[in-house]
GROMACS .gro file of C-alpha atoms in nm:
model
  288
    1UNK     CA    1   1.164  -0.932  -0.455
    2UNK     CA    2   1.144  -0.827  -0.804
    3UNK     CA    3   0.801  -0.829  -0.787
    4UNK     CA    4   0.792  -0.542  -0.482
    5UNK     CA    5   1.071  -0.344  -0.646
    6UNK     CA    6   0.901  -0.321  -0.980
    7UNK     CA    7   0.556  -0.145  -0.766
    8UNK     CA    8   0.705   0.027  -0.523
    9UNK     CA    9   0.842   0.225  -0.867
   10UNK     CA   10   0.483   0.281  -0.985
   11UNK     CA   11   0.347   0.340  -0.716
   12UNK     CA   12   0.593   0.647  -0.624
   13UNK     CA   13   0.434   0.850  -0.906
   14UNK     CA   14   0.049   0.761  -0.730
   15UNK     CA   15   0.063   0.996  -0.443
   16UNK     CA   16   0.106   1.295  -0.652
   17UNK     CA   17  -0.156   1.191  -0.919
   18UNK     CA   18  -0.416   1.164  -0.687
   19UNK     CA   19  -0.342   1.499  -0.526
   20UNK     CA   20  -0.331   1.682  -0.863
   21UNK     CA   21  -0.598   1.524  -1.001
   22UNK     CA   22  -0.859   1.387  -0.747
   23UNK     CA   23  -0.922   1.605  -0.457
   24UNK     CA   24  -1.208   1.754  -0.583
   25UNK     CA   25  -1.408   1.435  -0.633
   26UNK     CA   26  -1.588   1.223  -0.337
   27UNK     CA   27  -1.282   0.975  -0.182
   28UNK     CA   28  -1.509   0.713  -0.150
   29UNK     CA   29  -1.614   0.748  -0.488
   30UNK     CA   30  -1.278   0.781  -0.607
   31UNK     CA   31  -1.156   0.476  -0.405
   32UNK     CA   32  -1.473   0.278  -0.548
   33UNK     CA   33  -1.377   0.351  -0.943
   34UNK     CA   34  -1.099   0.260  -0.883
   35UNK     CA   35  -1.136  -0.098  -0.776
   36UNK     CA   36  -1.407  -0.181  -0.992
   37UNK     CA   37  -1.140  -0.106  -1.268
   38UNK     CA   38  -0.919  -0.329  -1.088
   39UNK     CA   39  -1.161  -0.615  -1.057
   40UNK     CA   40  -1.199  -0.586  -1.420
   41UNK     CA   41  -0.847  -0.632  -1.534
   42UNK     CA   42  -0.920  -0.962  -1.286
   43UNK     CA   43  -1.216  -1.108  -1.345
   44UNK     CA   44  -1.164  -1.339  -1.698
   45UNK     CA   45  -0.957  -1.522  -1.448
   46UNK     CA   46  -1.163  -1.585  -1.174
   47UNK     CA   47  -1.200  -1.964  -1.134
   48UNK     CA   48  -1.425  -2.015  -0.832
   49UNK     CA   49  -1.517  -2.350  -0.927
   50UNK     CA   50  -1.104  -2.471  -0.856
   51UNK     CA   51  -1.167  -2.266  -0.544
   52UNK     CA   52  -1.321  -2.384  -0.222
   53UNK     CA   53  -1.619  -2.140  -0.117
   54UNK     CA   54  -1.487  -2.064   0.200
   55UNK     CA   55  -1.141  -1.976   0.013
   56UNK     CA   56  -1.321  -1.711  -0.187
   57UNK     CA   57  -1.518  -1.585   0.093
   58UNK     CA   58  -1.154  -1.531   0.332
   59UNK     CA   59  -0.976  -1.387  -0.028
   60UNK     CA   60  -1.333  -1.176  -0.064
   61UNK     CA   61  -1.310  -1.043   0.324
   62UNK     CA   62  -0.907  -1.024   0.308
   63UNK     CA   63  -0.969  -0.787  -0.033
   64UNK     CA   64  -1.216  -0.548   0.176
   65UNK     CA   65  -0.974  -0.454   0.443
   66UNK     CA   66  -0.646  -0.408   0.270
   67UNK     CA   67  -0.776  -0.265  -0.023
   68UNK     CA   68  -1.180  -0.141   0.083
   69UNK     CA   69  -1.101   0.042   0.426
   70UNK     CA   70  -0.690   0.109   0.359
   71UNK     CA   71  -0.823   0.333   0.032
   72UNK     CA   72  -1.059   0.495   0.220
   73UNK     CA   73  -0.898   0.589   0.476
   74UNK     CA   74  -0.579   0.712   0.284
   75UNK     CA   75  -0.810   0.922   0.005
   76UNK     CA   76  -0.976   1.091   0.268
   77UNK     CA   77  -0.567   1.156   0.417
   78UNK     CA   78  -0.528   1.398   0.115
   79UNK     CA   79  -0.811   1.667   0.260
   80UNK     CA   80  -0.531   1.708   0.509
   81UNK     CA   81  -0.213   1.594   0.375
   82UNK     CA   82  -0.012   1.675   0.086
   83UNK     CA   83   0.162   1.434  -0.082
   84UNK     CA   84   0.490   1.428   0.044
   85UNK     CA   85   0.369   1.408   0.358
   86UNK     CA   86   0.125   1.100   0.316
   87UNK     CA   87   0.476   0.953   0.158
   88UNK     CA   88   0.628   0.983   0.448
   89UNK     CA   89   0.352   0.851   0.673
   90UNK     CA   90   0.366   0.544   0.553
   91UNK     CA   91   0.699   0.479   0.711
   92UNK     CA   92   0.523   0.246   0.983
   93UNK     CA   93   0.371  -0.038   0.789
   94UNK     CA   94   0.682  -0.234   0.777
   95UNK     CA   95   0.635  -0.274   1.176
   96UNK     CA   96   0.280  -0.304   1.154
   97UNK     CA   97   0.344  -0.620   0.900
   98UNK     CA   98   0.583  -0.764   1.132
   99UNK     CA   99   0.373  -0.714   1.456
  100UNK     CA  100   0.055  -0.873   1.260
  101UNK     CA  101   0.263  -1.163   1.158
  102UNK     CA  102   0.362  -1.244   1.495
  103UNK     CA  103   0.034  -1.201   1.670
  104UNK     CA  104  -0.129  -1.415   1.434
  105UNK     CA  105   0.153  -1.703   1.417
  106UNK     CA  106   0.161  -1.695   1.791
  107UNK     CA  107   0.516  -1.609   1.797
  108UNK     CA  108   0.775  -1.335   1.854
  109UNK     CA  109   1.126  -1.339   1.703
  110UNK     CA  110   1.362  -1.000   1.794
  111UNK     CA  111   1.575  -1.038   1.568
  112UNK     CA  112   1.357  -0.894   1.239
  113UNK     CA  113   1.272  -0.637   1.432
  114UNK     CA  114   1.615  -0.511   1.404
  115UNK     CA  115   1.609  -0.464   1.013
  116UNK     CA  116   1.236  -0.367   1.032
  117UNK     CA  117   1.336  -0.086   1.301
  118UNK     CA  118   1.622  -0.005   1.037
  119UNK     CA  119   1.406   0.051   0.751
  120UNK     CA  120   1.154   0.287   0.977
  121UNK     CA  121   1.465   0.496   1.040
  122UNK     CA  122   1.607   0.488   0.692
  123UNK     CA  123   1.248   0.615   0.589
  124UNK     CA  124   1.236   0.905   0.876
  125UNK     CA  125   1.600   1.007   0.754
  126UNK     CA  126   1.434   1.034   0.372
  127UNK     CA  127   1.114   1.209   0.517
  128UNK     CA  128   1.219   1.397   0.845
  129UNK     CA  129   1.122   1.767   0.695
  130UNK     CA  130   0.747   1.579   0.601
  131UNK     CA  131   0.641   1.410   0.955
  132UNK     CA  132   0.488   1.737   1.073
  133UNK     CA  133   0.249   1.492   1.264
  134UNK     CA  134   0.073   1.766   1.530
  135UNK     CA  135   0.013   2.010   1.213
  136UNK     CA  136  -0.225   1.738   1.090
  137UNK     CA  137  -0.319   1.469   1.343
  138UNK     CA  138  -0.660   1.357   1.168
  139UNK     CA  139  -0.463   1.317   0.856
  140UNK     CA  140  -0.119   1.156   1.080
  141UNK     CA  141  -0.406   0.902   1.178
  142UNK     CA  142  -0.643   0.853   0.871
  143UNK     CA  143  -0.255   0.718   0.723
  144UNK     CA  144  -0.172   0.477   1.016
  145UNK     CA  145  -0.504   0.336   0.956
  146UNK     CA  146  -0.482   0.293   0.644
  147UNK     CA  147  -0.136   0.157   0.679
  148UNK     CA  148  -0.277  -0.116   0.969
  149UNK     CA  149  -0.483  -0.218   0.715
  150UNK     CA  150  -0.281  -0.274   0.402
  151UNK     CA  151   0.002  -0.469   0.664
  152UNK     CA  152  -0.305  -0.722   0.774
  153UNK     CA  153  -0.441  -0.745   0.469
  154UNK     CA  154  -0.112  -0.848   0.308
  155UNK     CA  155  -0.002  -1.071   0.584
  156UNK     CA  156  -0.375  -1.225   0.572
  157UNK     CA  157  -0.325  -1.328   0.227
  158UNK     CA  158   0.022  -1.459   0.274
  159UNK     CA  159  -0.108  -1.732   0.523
  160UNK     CA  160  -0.383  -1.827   0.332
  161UNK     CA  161  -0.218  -1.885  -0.004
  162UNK     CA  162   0.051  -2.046   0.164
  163UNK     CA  163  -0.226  -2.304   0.302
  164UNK     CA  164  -0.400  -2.362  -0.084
  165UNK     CA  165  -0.316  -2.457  -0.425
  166UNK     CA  166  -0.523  -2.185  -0.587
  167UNK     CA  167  -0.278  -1.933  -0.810
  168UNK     CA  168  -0.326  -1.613  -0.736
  169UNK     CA  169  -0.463  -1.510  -1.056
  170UNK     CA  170  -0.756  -1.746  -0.974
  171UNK     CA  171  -0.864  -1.563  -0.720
  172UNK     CA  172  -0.772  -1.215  -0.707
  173UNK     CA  173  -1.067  -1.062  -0.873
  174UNK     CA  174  -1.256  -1.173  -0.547
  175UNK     CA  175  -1.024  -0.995  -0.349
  176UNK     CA  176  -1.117  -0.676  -0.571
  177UNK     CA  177  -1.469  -0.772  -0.541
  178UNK     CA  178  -1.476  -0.726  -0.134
  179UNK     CA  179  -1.289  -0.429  -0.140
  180UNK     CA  180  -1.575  -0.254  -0.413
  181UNK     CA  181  -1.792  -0.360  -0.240
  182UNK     CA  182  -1.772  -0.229   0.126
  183UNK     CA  183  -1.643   0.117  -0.093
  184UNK     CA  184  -1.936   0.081  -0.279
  185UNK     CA  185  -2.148   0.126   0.087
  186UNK     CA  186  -1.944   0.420   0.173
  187UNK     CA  187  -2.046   0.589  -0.131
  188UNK     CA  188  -2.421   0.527  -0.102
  189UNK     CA  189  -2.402   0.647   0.257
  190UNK     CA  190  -2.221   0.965   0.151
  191UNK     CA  191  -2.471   1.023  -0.162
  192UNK     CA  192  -2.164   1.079  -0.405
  193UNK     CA  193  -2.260   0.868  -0.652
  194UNK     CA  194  -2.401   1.161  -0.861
  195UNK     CA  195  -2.043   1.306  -0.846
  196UNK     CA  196  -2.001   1.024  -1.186
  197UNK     CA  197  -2.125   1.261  -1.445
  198UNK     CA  198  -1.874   1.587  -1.307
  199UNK     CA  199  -1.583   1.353  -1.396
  200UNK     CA  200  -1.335   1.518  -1.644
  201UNK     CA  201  -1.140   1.349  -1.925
  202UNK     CA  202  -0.802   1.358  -1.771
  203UNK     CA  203  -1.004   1.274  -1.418
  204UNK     CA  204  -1.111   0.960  -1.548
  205UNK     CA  205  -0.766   0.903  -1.775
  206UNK     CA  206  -0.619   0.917  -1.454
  207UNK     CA  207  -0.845   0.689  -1.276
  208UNK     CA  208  -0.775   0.443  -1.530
  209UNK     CA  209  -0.439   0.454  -1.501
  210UNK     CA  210  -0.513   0.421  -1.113
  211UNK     CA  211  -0.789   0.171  -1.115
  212UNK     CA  212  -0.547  -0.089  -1.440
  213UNK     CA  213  -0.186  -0.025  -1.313
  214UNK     CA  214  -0.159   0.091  -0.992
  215UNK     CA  215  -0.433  -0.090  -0.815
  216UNK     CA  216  -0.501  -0.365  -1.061
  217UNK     CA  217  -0.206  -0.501  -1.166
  218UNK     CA  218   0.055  -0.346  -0.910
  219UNK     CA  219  -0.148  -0.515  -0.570
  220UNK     CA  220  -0.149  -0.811  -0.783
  221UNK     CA  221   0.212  -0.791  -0.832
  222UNK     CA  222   0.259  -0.657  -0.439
  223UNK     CA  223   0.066  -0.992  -0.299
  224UNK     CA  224   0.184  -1.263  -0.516
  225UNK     CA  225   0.561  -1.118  -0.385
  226UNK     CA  226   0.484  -1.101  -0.049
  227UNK     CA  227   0.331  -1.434  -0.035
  228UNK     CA  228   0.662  -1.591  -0.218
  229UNK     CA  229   0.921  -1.352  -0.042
  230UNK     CA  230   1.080  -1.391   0.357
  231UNK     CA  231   0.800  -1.224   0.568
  232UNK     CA  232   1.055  -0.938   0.671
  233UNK     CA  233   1.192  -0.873   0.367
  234UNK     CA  234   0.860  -0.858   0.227
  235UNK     CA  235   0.797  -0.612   0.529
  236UNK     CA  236   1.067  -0.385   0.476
  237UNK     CA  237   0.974  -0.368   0.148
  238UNK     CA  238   0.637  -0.146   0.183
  239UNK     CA  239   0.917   0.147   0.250
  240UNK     CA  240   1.119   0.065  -0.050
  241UNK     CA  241   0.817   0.311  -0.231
  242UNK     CA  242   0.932   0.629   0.024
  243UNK     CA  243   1.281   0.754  -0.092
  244UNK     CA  244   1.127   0.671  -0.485
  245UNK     CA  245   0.807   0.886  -0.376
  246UNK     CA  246   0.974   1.172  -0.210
  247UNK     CA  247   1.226   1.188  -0.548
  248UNK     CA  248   0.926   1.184  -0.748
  249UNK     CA  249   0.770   1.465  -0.560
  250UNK     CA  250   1.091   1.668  -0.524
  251UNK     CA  251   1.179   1.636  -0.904
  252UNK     CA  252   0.863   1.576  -1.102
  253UNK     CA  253   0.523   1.692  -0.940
  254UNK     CA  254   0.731   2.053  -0.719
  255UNK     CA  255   0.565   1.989  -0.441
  256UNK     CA  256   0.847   1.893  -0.200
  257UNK     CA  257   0.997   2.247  -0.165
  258UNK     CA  258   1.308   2.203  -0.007
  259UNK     CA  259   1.590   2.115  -0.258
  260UNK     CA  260   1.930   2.199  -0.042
  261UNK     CA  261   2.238   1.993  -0.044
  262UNK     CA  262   2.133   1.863   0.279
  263UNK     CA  263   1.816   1.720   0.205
  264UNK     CA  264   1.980   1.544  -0.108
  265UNK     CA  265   2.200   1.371   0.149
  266UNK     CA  266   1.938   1.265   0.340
  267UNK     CA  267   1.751   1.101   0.055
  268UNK     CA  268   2.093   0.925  -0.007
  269UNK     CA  269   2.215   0.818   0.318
  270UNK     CA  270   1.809   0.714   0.419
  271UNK     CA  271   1.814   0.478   0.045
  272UNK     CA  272   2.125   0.321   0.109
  273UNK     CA  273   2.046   0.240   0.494
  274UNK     CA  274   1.717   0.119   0.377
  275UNK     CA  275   1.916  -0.095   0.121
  276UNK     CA  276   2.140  -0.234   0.378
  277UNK     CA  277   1.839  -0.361   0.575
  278UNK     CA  278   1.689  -0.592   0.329
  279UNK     CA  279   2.057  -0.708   0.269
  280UNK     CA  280   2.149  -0.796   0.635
  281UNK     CA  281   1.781  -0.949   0.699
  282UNK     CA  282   1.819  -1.165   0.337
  283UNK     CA  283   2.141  -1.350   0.549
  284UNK     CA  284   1.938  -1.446   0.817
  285UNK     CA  285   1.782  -1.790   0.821
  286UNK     CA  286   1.377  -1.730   0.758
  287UNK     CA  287   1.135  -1.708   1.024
  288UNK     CA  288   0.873  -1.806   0.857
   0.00000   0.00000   0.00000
């Protein structure tokens, strides 16, 4: 768990330093940068020759729809969104994780859905002023979309590490490599390559601060925790990021406008419920 506390914390600052500092640039583009920086920080430890090829090519496949398509598809969010209210989007990827799990381990246990179904409504409590869903459908579903494919990519990985003896270390720079590489198509089909040379200083400052930390090392981090952690804990856990985000937003980046004593309340009540969930489900025997 320590692992998926310590990046839901980074990755609360994210949604505001892509807004602030990325909309003007290509999202494919962006979303490309990004994870060739991250298969950089990964690549000195690829060790394909421990790794059997059709290991790679699942971790390769795996890396190009959690990563590829879900950064895609959440970039382009922010031409509709702001960031508060991709935030508090995201609330539904703990019971798309869960749902994914069960379809592909041919099973269906209720009782995680109770602490899953929690944490959605600890997360709507944090984030009820944000879900103005019909104001910005495309957005609402460029974010679910996104968030489908993060959940499957994570639960992908979790079964097939589970299966191996490769370290994730070994092998994550392959995961990077699919998801450049089907980001690397979008861009040639949108022609925004070009876009390279307009890139500012603090544009590309933040992109490596993006591309290192919060893609590189932090899904790193995210993966390796959800493949050691109880499958609904590690579900619940993709919200733990959405009371952190919407302080971050409130306090730090202004753009969450509404500071009353109410909405303060909210953000407490919605933490500690959250809280609660991952405390009743760690009790339970595992399902997995």
């Amino acid at each position: 768990m320590i692992y998926l506390i310590a990046v839901s914390l980074i990755w609360s600052f994210s949604f505001g330093l892509i807004k602030t500092n990325m909309s003007s640039l290509d999202p494919a583009l962006v979303a490309f940068l990004r994870l060739v920086l991250s298969a950089a920080v990964f690549l000195p430890f690829l060790r394909l020759k421990k790794t059997a090829p059709q290991v790679s090519l699942k971790v390769f496949l795996i890396g190009a729809l959690q990563f590829g398509l879900m950064y895609i598809a959440y970039i382009y969010s922010f031409q509709y969104l702001k960031a508060y209210q991709i935030a508090a989007m995201t609330i539904f990827t703990p019971l798309y994780v869960e749902i994914i799990n069960d379809f592909i381990n041919r099973r269906f246990a209720p009782r995680p859905y109770l602490f899953v179904i929690m944490a959605v409504f600890a997360s709507a409590l944090v984030t009820w002023e944000s879900l103005s869903v019909f104001e910005a459908q495309k957005g609402f579903f460029l974010v679910q979309l996104s968030n489908i494919c993060f959940a499957g990519g994570q639960v992908l990985y979790r079964k097939l590490l589970k299966s191996t003896e490769v370290k994730d270390r070994e092998i994550f720079a392959a995961a990077y490599g699919g998801a450049a590489a089907i980001t690397f198509t979008a861009v040639l089909l949108r022609g925004s390559l070009p876009q390279v040379a307009q890139i500012s200083v603090s544009q590309w400052a933040a992109l490596l601060y993006l591309g290192v930390i919060a893609s590189g090392l932090c899904f790193f981090l995210w993966n390796k925790g959800v493949r050691i952690a109880n499958i609904t804990n590690a579900a619940i856990s993709n919200n733990l990021k959405m009371p952190l985000a919407v302080a971050v937003s409130l306090f730090f980046f202004g753009e969450y406008k509404t500071e009353s004593a109410e909405s303060i309340v909210r953000l407490g009540l919605g933490t500690a419920l959250l809280a609660a969930s991952l405390i009743l489900n760690s009790r339970q025997k595992p399902a997995d």
